[in-house]
Amino acid sequence: MAKNGNDAEIDEGLYSRQLYVLGHDAMKRMQSSNVLISGLRGLGVEIAKNVILGGVKSVTLHDQGVAEWKDLSSQFYLREEDLGKNRAEVSQPRLAELNSYVPVTSFTGTPLTGVCVFDQVVVLTNSSLDEQICVGDFCHSNGIKLIVADTHGLFGQLFCDFGEEMTVFDTNGEQPLSAMISMITKDSAGVVTCLDEARHGFESGDFVTFTEVQGMTELNGCEPIEIKTLGDICDTSSFSDYVRGGIVTQVKMPKKVAFKSLSSSMAEPEFLLTDFAKFDRPGQLHMGFQALHAFEKKHSRLPKPWSQSDADELVALAEEANAAQTESAKQEQLDQAIIKKLSCMAAGDLAPINAFIGGLAAQEVMKACTGKFMPIMQWLYFDAVECLPEAGDAVLTEEECVPRNCRYDGQIAVFGSKLQELLAKQRYFLVGAGAIGCELLKNFAMMGLASGEGEVIVTDMDTIEKSNLNRQFLFRPWDVTQKMKSETAAAAVKLMNPSVRITGHQNRVGSDTEKVYDDEFFESLDGVANALDNVDARMYMDRRCVYYRKPLLESGTLGTKGNVQVVIPFLTESYSSSQDPPEKSIPICTLKNFPNAIEHTLQWARDEFEGLFKQPVENALQYLTDPKFMELVEAVYKSLVTDYPHSWEDCVAWARNHWQCQYNNNIRQLLHNFPPDQVSSGAPFWSGPKRCPHPLEFSTNNDLHMDYIMAAANLLAQSYGLPGSTERSALTKLLQDIKVPEFIPKSGVKIHVSDQELQSANASIGKRRRTVAEFMLFVPDDDTNFHMDFIVAASNLRAENYDIPPADRHKSKLIAGKIIPAIATTTAAVVGLVCLELLKIIQGHTKLESYKNGFMNLALPFFAFSEPIAAPKHKIDWTLWDRFEVKGIQSNGEEMTLRQFLDYFKVILDLGDEMTFIGKD
């Protein structure tokens, strides 16, 4: 087994997406942290799964209990043959498979305080209040960080104590802001004005530092300065006069945070609100959970499902607990209805609630280990009582919710047996088997979706890659590069619940598969769940769901951010009803001649890659397969004749000459046209966003120069089917013999300084039809194909031309590959919310206020829930879900004419036509 620890290297191939969330420093701190997790029921195993995937140093599992029927509702690593066995011991080998870098051990002894002294973080689940206070006091006095998590039916609780002084190194995880300066006043305030191309985003209280300021050089490299009101920074009256230029960059400052112990915080709680529509709910549940502990201590059991006598007793215990309060925890009046609901479902154990609270708790473990992101201060309560039957529906009874010694007892305790029967009959289409898809399948299996006559059809055309293993927990190292995601995920979920019927497909959803996913297919569905990573596919599935009037569960994540949207026919708007603004593009002239940020040089390098190694192949293939495109002849002739390499030596010579062209000759030509001291309209041409470049001189002793030649030559060799080489010493010898033509800048060369000039010059140039050469598609995650080698070298050489700070391979891969940062904790929490909405859909909820769209940012932390937006209605009460049913054949057997069709709308529906279209779209 590979090991984590202080000196362990980070496996970037495995943790790449998570590294973009946490960063290398935080990841190293996490790799040095030992974690103890007590309680291996559904919530405990969810937390353990996420923490192990995250890559801590070690995890110890503690549980003295044995597997029971009710555990199988959400404990996905327990099986029916494990009943009666210790939960920690059974779960240990299955959890250990998740990450070979994390040793996982089980502990079944007592007392817990004797073993947690060796750990940095202790997590308690399914524990008594007495144990929580005992362990909490021990941890607080010994500098051990404590997390307490608990769930009861549709209710969840989370508490954090990270000590009397915890340092948070980065409170939000956002990239530091940076902006170009246009002016700095020389006075007692020192007001900084930024170029107004875009909103800079700085706020009062942010700390910043300065670089490249000309004139007022005292600011360059200064200690972080706090931004005051209206952009004031400091007294600059004694500084030199400001001339021009400069970059202001945000600096993340450490923040000290103090926590109270569990025993102290119970009397004076600080709540994190999860739903602003339930403003007083945390205080009510704070009393309710204490009453539950008192009830369990008195009766050695939890209240029976939907027992009215037990509910009345819990209300009395809550009133008693509230009356004993003397601090801020005391409530003016208890909400007896919510306390009774807590009692009625206290014995319940739901996979979606455990997924949500488990994702949050695991993220708090990572915060405790790393000091990255702001911790929960200190209590969080959550409920989803909207999932219960709507008012007016049948009331659940104690008899209907009594345990049946089956794997769904934990769910039946909350919703009764009738919902279980409905779940078993559902036929759902899951699109995508990545991180969200794996979590959905796990929850589907635990809930019993399609465990009878129904079916879950999951489609994903991708194979499993190493980077998937950090989040897509249904896959294992031996699945990498060989197996399809959909089939592997379906097989893994069948082990969790053999009754679930799942079929794996390998199809891309789109117009080319509408013969597979046709009318009959969609009409047979009860709903669709998206687990996609691109907007186009989401919008396509949204259109299909609107057309066939099927509910759609939509969700997505971006690092610690996540969102959930539920789409209900005739009730809500659709996914496509509102869209995010388009991503801001980089002006072409900025890319070609005036870059000022590493993002510009990386996009330029991507364009270089496409133009040098992909487009020529596409041009040749297109010409060979469709000769009528004569405008490609010149490009094809160049690719197949004048630039055609016949050997490795030819590839090296081409790479060397191309290096000279891009990083020396072109820069010299640009400076010939626009000298460093040129003035335009009374101001220096090279100012503001235009950075004055300088040409580079090639040297075989410069590693970056050699990286570029190595990558470019190998990529060209691949394009032409020639053998490449990675021998640096041999490459050096070849380069010494290559003659590089002398370059003399030319007069009269036109260089466009704006996109408007460029568009005018290119107005007559038509667009070229492109084909795809699959073998040269940009693949950033393959470290053997030279793609990222070329991108990193090309971009950093370009950055050196313009004195832009370079980016390492990790950052370059994120930007050039447009990789979406991801972490298992956010995915688990988001999918938990998705499955709560699924329960509402299956029960047939009809009220808009019953459903919840959600957004979260676990880094802050922040949660927001809202009713979905209603489907917009038109003047005849028509929504996007409605249809005008018009028969094309009249009673006399003749086809309807266009005039008759228009008269139908005008006379029958009292609608005029503004425009009529004929065609598919």
Short mmCIF file of C-alpha atoms in Angstrom, two decimals, residues 674-840:
data_model
loop_
_atom_site.label_atom_id
_atom_site.label_comp_id
_atom_site.label_asym_id
_atom_site.label_seq_id
_atom_site.Cartn_x
_atom_site.Cartn_y
_atom_site.Cartn_z
CA PHE A 674 5.57 49.54 -32.38
CA PRO A 675 8.89 50.48 -30.70
CA PRO A 676 9.03 50.46 -26.88
CA ASP A 677 8.99 54.26 -26.77
CA GLN A 678 6.18 54.77 -29.29
CA VAL A 679 3.52 57.34 -28.39
CA SER A 680 -0.07 57.05 -29.59
CA SER A 681 -2.61 59.89 -29.13
CA GLY A 682 -0.27 61.56 -26.67
CA ALA A 683 0.13 58.50 -24.45
CA PRO A 684 2.67 55.65 -24.51
CA PHE A 685 1.47 52.89 -26.85
CA TRP A 686 2.84 50.21 -24.50
CA SER A 687 0.74 51.06 -21.44
CA GLY A 688 -2.42 49.89 -19.70
CA PRO A 689 -3.24 46.34 -20.82
CA LYS A 690 -0.52 46.36 -23.52
CA ARG A 691 2.71 44.92 -22.10
CA CYS A 692 5.88 45.61 -24.05
CA PRO A 693 7.47 42.27 -25.05
CA HIS A 694 11.08 41.32 -25.61
CA PRO A 695 12.51 38.63 -27.94
CA LEU A 696 14.03 35.46 -26.49
CA GLU A 697 17.40 34.00 -27.48
CA PHE A 698 17.41 30.23 -27.81
CA SER A 699 19.72 28.19 -25.61
CA THR A 700 20.08 24.43 -25.23
CA ASN A 701 20.94 25.11 -21.57
CA ASN A 702 17.47 26.50 -20.92
CA ASP A 703 15.12 23.71 -19.78
CA LEU A 704 11.99 25.52 -20.92
CA HIS A 705 13.42 26.00 -24.42
CA MET A 706 14.34 22.31 -24.61
CA ASP A 707 10.90 21.26 -23.27
CA TYR A 708 9.27 23.12 -26.13
CA ILE A 709 11.50 21.57 -28.82
CA MET A 710 11.02 18.08 -27.35
CA ALA A 711 7.23 18.37 -27.18
CA ALA A 712 6.78 20.09 -30.57
CA ALA A 713 9.07 17.69 -32.42
CA ASN A 714 7.35 14.64 -30.92
CA LEU A 715 3.89 15.98 -31.70
CA LEU A 716 4.88 16.60 -35.32
CA ALA A 717 6.36 13.11 -35.51
CA GLN A 718 3.08 11.66 -34.17
CA SER A 719 1.11 13.59 -36.80
CA TYR A 720 3.13 11.95 -39.59
CA GLY A 721 3.55 8.51 -38.07
CA LEU A 722 7.28 8.92 -37.44
CA PRO A 723 9.15 7.57 -34.40
CA GLY A 724 9.91 10.22 -31.76
CA SER A 725 12.50 10.42 -29.03
CA THR A 726 12.89 11.60 -25.42
CA GLU A 727 16.72 11.56 -25.35
CA ARG A 728 17.70 15.09 -24.33
CA SER A 729 21.44 14.69 -24.92
CA ALA A 730 20.86 13.47 -28.48
CA LEU A 731 18.42 16.33 -29.03
CA THR A 732 21.07 18.84 -27.93
CA LYS A 733 23.53 17.47 -30.50
CA LEU A 734 20.95 17.71 -33.27
CA LEU A 735 20.13 21.31 -32.39
CA GLN A 736 23.78 22.36 -32.58
CA ASP A 737 23.86 21.45 -36.28
CA ILE A 738 20.67 23.25 -37.27
CA LYS A 739 21.11 26.50 -39.20
CA VAL A 740 18.48 29.08 -38.32
CA PRO A 741 17.93 31.71 -41.04
CA GLU A 742 18.71 35.26 -40.04
CA PHE A 743 15.64 37.43 -39.58
CA ILE A 744 15.38 41.08 -40.57
CA PRO A 745 12.18 42.96 -39.59
CA LYS A 746 10.22 44.22 -42.60
CA SER A 747 8.61 47.58 -43.14
CA GLY A 748 5.01 47.77 -44.31
CA VAL A 749 3.84 44.71 -42.35
CA LYS A 750 0.31 45.38 -41.07
CA ILE A 751 -0.34 44.41 -37.43
CA HIS A 752 -3.89 44.95 -36.20
CA VAL A 753 -4.17 46.64 -32.81
CA SER A 754 -7.90 45.99 -32.27
CA ASP A 755 -10.47 43.33 -33.08
CA GLN A 756 -12.42 45.88 -35.14
CA GLU A 757 -9.43 46.31 -37.48
CA LEU A 758 -9.03 42.55 -37.73
CA GLN A 759 -12.72 41.97 -38.48
CA SER A 760 -12.64 44.55 -41.25
CA ALA A 761 -9.60 42.89 -42.80
CA ASN A 762 -11.19 39.45 -42.63
CA ALA A 763 -14.70 40.39 -43.69
CA SER A 764 -14.36 38.57 -46.99
CA ILE A 765 -12.91 35.38 -45.59
CA GLY A 766 -15.46 32.58 -45.25
CA LYS A 767 -15.62 29.90 -42.59
CA ARG A 768 -14.09 26.51 -43.28
CA ARG A 769 -15.90 23.31 -42.64
CA ARG A 770 -13.96 21.09 -40.24
CA THR A 771 -13.70 17.42 -39.61
CA VAL A 772 -12.24 15.79 -36.54
CA ALA A 773 -9.00 13.86 -36.43
CA GLU A 774 -9.65 11.88 -33.25
CA PHE A 775 -6.05 10.93 -32.61
CA MET A 776 -4.96 14.58 -32.31
CA LEU A 777 -7.76 15.80 -30.04
CA PHE A 778 -6.34 17.69 -27.08
CA VAL A 779 -6.16 15.34 -24.06
CA PRO A 780 -4.74 17.15 -21.01
CA ASP A 781 -4.80 14.20 -18.58
CA ASP A 782 -2.45 11.96 -20.58
CA ASP A 783 1.08 12.76 -19.43
CA THR A 784 2.66 10.63 -22.18
CA ASN A 785 1.19 12.27 -25.30
CA PHE A 786 3.28 15.51 -25.20
CA HIS A 787 0.10 17.63 -25.38
CA MET A 788 0.56 19.37 -22.03
CA ASP A 789 4.34 19.39 -22.48
CA PHE A 790 3.87 21.55 -25.55
CA ILE A 791 1.16 23.75 -24.03
CA VAL A 792 3.17 24.49 -20.86
CA ALA A 793 6.38 25.24 -22.76
CA ALA A 794 4.70 27.33 -25.47
CA SER A 795 2.67 29.33 -22.96
CA ASN A 796 5.54 30.02 -20.57
CA LEU A 797 7.87 31.04 -23.40
CA ARG A 798 5.21 33.47 -24.58
CA ALA A 799 4.82 34.68 -20.97
CA GLU A 800 8.58 35.24 -20.79
CA ASN A 801 8.36 37.38 -23.93
CA TYR A 802 5.92 39.69 -22.17
CA ASP A 803 7.30 39.43 -18.60
CA ILE A 804 4.18 37.63 -17.40
CA PRO A 805 4.71 35.28 -14.42
CA PRO A 806 4.71 31.68 -15.71
CA ALA A 807 2.29 28.92 -14.64
CA ASP A 808 3.28 25.44 -13.54
CA ARG A 809 1.96 22.33 -15.26
CA HIS A 810 -0.84 21.88 -12.71
CA LYS A 811 -2.28 25.37 -13.19
CA SER A 812 -1.72 25.24 -16.95
CA LYS A 813 -3.69 22.01 -17.20
CA LEU A 814 -6.61 23.57 -15.30
CA ILE A 815 -6.82 26.61 -17.57
CA ALA A 816 -5.89 25.11 -20.95
CA GLY A 817 -7.90 21.93 -20.38
CA LYS A 818 -10.87 23.88 -18.98
CA ILE A 819 -10.98 21.32 -16.20
CA ILE A 820 -13.83 21.57 -13.69
CA PRO A 821 -12.54 21.43 -10.09
CA ALA A 822 -14.36 18.76 -8.10
CA ILE A 823 -14.41 17.17 -4.67
CA ALA A 824 -16.37 14.18 -3.34
CA THR A 825 -17.93 16.07 -0.43
CA THR A 826 -19.87 18.52 -2.59
CA THR A 827 -21.04 15.75 -4.89
CA ALA A 828 -22.39 13.67 -2.00
CA ALA A 829 -24.25 16.64 -0.49
CA VAL A 830 -25.77 17.74 -3.79
CA VAL A 831 -26.98 14.25 -4.67
CA GLY A 832 -28.57 13.94 -1.23
CA LEU A 833 -30.71 16.99 -2.06
CA VAL A 834 -31.53 15.60 -5.53
CA CYS A 835 -32.88 12.39 -4.00
CA LEU A 836 -35.05 14.33 -1.55
CA GLU A 837 -36.71 15.97 -4.56
CA LEU A 838 -37.08 12.52 -6.13
CA LEU A 839 -39.08 11.37 -3.10
CA LYS A 840 -41.46 14.30 -3.61
#
